[in-house]
Amino acid sequence: FVGPLFAVTTIAIFLTFVRDNWIRGYDIRWLLRFGGLLKKGSPHPPSGRFNAGEKAFFWLGVVVLGIVVSVAGFVLDFPNFEQTRFTQQTFWWIHVGAALLFIALVFGHIYIGTIGMEGALEAMETGYVDETWAKEHHRYWYDDIRSGKIPARRSDEATAAALPSQLRG
């Protein structure tokens, strides 16, 4: 029964990333161009720290489906609140359906975040992106860093220096 841990982790992820995942006007333009992924050679539409696809994954997957899976899971974990058999069965279907949809979204997210997008895997391994890559894929985030609106580095030097070596073993 790891459901309560899933619920707590979902809340932690929400609190960590909500600030950078609010929908902006440029996200609609990014969605209309499907991130430039469908037209070969097409430039990537500008985006912030997270593009509209990542924001959709955050809001639909992490937030909405995370809440649905958690609530349905709690109903299933605690059947002693006089739920009927029908209620338990209904919540089982809701739980399974939302979990399967979430898993499918995670697989898509993993694909695009590793082999589906050049430079993304290295960014996850090191915690850093090349300046050219940032400019090409997340132009508004890059501009905010260059103008000093947000810090280029969010971790202190010791953490930044230690983390890549820990990740690489």
GROMACS .gro file of C-alpha atoms in nm:
model
  169
    1PHE     CA    1   0.000   0.000   0.000
    2VAL     CA    2   0.211   0.286  -0.129
    3GLY     CA    3  -0.092   0.503  -0.207
    4PRO     CA    4  -0.039   0.748   0.080
    5LEU     CA    5   0.325   0.792  -0.030
    6PHE     CA    6   0.204   0.857  -0.387
    7ALA     CA    7  -0.037   1.124  -0.257
    8VAL     CA    8   0.234   1.297  -0.050
    9THR     CA    9   0.478   1.284  -0.342
   10THR     CA   10   0.216   1.431  -0.575
   11ILE     CA   11   0.168   1.723  -0.336
   12ALA     CA   12   0.546   1.774  -0.311
   13ILE     CA   13   0.584   1.773  -0.690
   14PHE     CA   14   0.296   2.019  -0.722
   15LEU     CA   15   0.446   2.260  -0.468
   16THR     CA   16   0.791   2.236  -0.628
   17PHE     CA   17   0.686   2.305  -0.987
   18VAL     CA   18   0.356   2.498  -0.982
   19ARG     CA   19   0.525   2.839  -1.001
   20ASP     CA   20   0.677   2.766  -1.343
   21ASN     CA   21   0.375   2.580  -1.485
   22TRP     CA   22   0.109   2.852  -1.506
   23ILE     CA   23  -0.036   2.872  -1.856
   24ARG     CA   24   0.076   3.180  -2.051
   25GLY     CA   25  -0.034   3.321  -2.387
   26TYR     CA   26   0.272   3.186  -2.563
   27ASP     CA   27   0.176   2.835  -2.449
   28ILE     CA   28  -0.136   2.850  -2.667
   29ARG     CA   29   0.080   2.944  -2.967
   30TRP     CA   30   0.316   2.656  -2.880
   31LEU     CA   31   0.022   2.412  -2.874
   32LEU     CA   32  -0.117   2.539  -3.204
   33ARG     CA   33   0.221   2.463  -3.364
   34PHE     CA   34   0.249   2.137  -3.165
   35GLY     CA   35   0.587   2.249  -3.042
   36GLY     CA   36   0.730   2.249  -3.393
   37LEU     CA   37   0.756   1.870  -3.376
   38LEU     CA   38   0.537   1.786  -3.674
   39LYS     CA   39   0.711   1.995  -3.936
   40LYS     CA   40   1.070   1.885  -3.998
   41GLY     CA   41   1.314   2.175  -3.991
   42SER     CA   42   1.057   2.401  -3.827
   43PRO     CA   43   1.196   2.612  -3.543
   44HIS     CA   44   1.070   2.540  -3.194
   45PRO     CA   45   0.808   2.789  -3.079
   46PRO     CA   46   0.937   2.995  -2.788
   47SER     CA   47   0.847   2.884  -2.437
   48GLY     CA   48   0.935   2.946  -2.076
   49ARG     CA   49   1.115   2.708  -1.841
   50PHE     CA   50   0.854   2.445  -1.929
   51ASN     CA   51   0.688   2.429  -2.270
   52ALA     CA   52   0.314   2.382  -2.315
   53GLY     CA   53   0.351   2.005  -2.357
   54GLU     CA   54   0.534   1.979  -2.027
   55LYS     CA   55   0.273   2.201  -1.863
   56ALA     CA   56  -0.006   1.983  -2.003
   57PHE     CA   57   0.167   1.678  -1.853
   58PHE     CA   58   0.201   1.861  -1.521
   59TRP     CA   59  -0.164   1.976  -1.500
   60LEU     CA   60  -0.336   1.674  -1.656
   61GLY     CA   61  -0.101   1.401  -1.539
   62VAL     CA   62   0.050   1.508  -1.211
   63VAL     CA   63  -0.229   1.728  -1.076
   64VAL     CA   64  -0.562   1.599  -1.213
   65LEU     CA   65  -0.481   1.230  -1.252
   66GLY     CA   66  -0.266   1.239  -0.937
   67ILE     CA   67  -0.565   1.365  -0.738
   68VAL     CA   68  -0.805   1.114  -0.899
   69VAL     CA   69  -0.569   0.820  -0.837
   70SER     CA   70  -0.504   0.935  -0.479
   71VAL     CA   71  -0.869   0.991  -0.383
   72ALA     CA   72  -0.984   0.666  -0.544
   73GLY     CA   73  -0.693   0.485  -0.381
   74PHE     CA   74  -0.784   0.615  -0.037
   75VAL     CA   75  -1.141   0.490  -0.083
   76LEU     CA   76  -0.998   0.148  -0.173
   77ASP     CA   77  -0.740   0.153   0.110
   78PHE     CA   78  -1.000   0.227   0.376
   79PRO     CA   79  -1.310   0.018   0.302
   80ASN     CA   80  -1.425   0.048   0.663
   81PHE     CA   81  -1.624   0.368   0.605
   82GLU     CA   82  -1.933   0.172   0.507
   83GLN     CA   83  -1.883   0.190   0.132
   84THR     CA   84  -2.101  -0.048  -0.059
   85ARG     CA   85  -1.961  -0.314  -0.288
   86PHE     CA   86  -2.079  -0.101  -0.581
   87THR     CA   87  -1.887   0.201  -0.447
   88GLN     CA   88  -1.570  -0.006  -0.406
   89GLN     CA   89  -1.603  -0.149  -0.757
   90THR     CA   90  -1.671   0.193  -0.907
   91PHE     CA   91  -1.369   0.345  -0.736
   92TRP     CA   92  -1.157   0.049  -0.846
   93TRP     CA   93  -1.243   0.123  -1.211
   94ILE     CA   94  -1.179   0.495  -1.161
   95HIS     CA   95  -0.847   0.420  -0.992
   96VAL     CA   96  -0.732   0.175  -1.260
   97GLY     CA   97  -0.847   0.393  -1.549
   98ALA     CA   98  -0.676   0.705  -1.416
   99ALA     CA   99  -0.360   0.510  -1.328
  100LEU     CA  100  -0.337   0.355  -1.676
  101LEU     CA  101  -0.386   0.693  -1.841
  102PHE     CA  102  -0.121   0.843  -1.614
  103ILE     CA  103   0.121   0.559  -1.694
  104ALA     CA  104   0.063   0.613  -2.068
  105LEU     CA  105   0.136   0.985  -2.026
  106VAL     CA  106   0.452   0.901  -1.828
  107PHE     CA  107   0.576   0.671  -2.106
  108GLY     CA  108   0.521   0.948  -2.362
  109HIS     CA  109   0.693   1.196  -2.132
  110ILE     CA  110   0.989   0.960  -2.084
  111TYR     CA  111   1.024   0.904  -2.460
  112ILE     CA  112   1.019   1.273  -2.548
  113GLY     CA  113   1.244   1.355  -2.252
  114THR     CA  114   1.511   1.102  -2.348
  115ILE     CA  115   1.551   0.987  -2.708
  116GLY     CA  116   1.271   1.196  -2.856
  117MET     CA  117   1.437   1.533  -2.797
  118GLU     CA  118   1.806   1.587  -2.860
  119GLY     CA  119   1.984   1.727  -2.555
  120ALA     CA  120   1.706   1.648  -2.306
  121LEU     CA  121   1.867   1.334  -2.160
  122GLU     CA  122   2.197   1.511  -2.102
  123ALA     CA  123   2.010   1.794  -1.930
  124MET     CA  124   1.852   1.544  -1.689
  125GLU     CA  125   2.185   1.373  -1.624
  126THR     CA  126   2.377   1.692  -1.547
  127GLY     CA  127   2.107   1.936  -1.441
  128TYR     CA  128   2.229   2.186  -1.700
  129VAL     CA  129   2.150   2.272  -2.060
  130ASP     CA  130   2.370   2.421  -2.326
  131GLU     CA  131   2.302   2.790  -2.382
  132THR     CA  132   2.225   2.730  -2.750
  133TRP     CA  133   1.982   2.451  -2.660
  134ALA     CA  134   1.806   2.673  -2.403
  135LYS     CA  135   1.777   2.953  -2.656
  136GLU     CA  136   1.634   2.719  -2.921
  137HIS     CA  137   1.390   2.523  -2.702
  138HIS     CA  138   1.295   2.759  -2.416
  139ARG     CA  139   1.354   3.109  -2.552
  140TYR     CA  140   1.154   3.305  -2.291
  141TRP     CA  141   1.324   3.121  -2.004
  142TYR     CA  142   1.662   3.191  -2.167
  143ASP     CA  143   1.572   3.561  -2.206
  144ASP     CA  144   1.464   3.583  -1.839
  145ILE     CA  145   1.798   3.436  -1.729
  146ARG     CA  146   1.999   3.666  -1.957
  147SER     CA  147   1.810   3.973  -1.832
  148GLY     CA  148   1.863   3.872  -1.468
  149LYS     CA  149   1.492   3.821  -1.388
  150ILE     CA  150   1.566   3.471  -1.264
  151PRO     CA  151   1.895   3.315  -1.152
  152ALA     CA  152   2.088   3.106  -1.401
  153ARG     CA  153   2.171   2.860  -1.126
  154ARG     CA  154   1.918   2.754  -0.863
  155SER     CA  155   2.152   2.528  -0.666
  156ASP     CA  156   2.453   2.635  -0.464
  157GLU     CA  157   2.801   2.555  -0.600
  158ALA     CA  158   2.857   2.251  -0.376
  159THR     CA  159   2.529   2.089  -0.477
  160ALA     CA  160   2.580   2.168  -0.844
  161ALA     CA  161   2.934   2.027  -0.840
  162ALA     CA  162   2.842   1.710  -0.649
  163LEU     CA  163   2.520   1.613  -0.822
  164PRO     CA  164   2.648   1.524  -1.170
  165SER     CA  165   2.917   1.295  -1.028
  166GLN     CA  166   2.657   1.125  -0.806
  167LEU     CA  167   2.428   1.070  -1.101
  168ARG     CA  168   2.705   0.921  -1.312
  169GLY     CA  169   2.805   0.680  -1.036
   0.00000   0.00000   0.00000
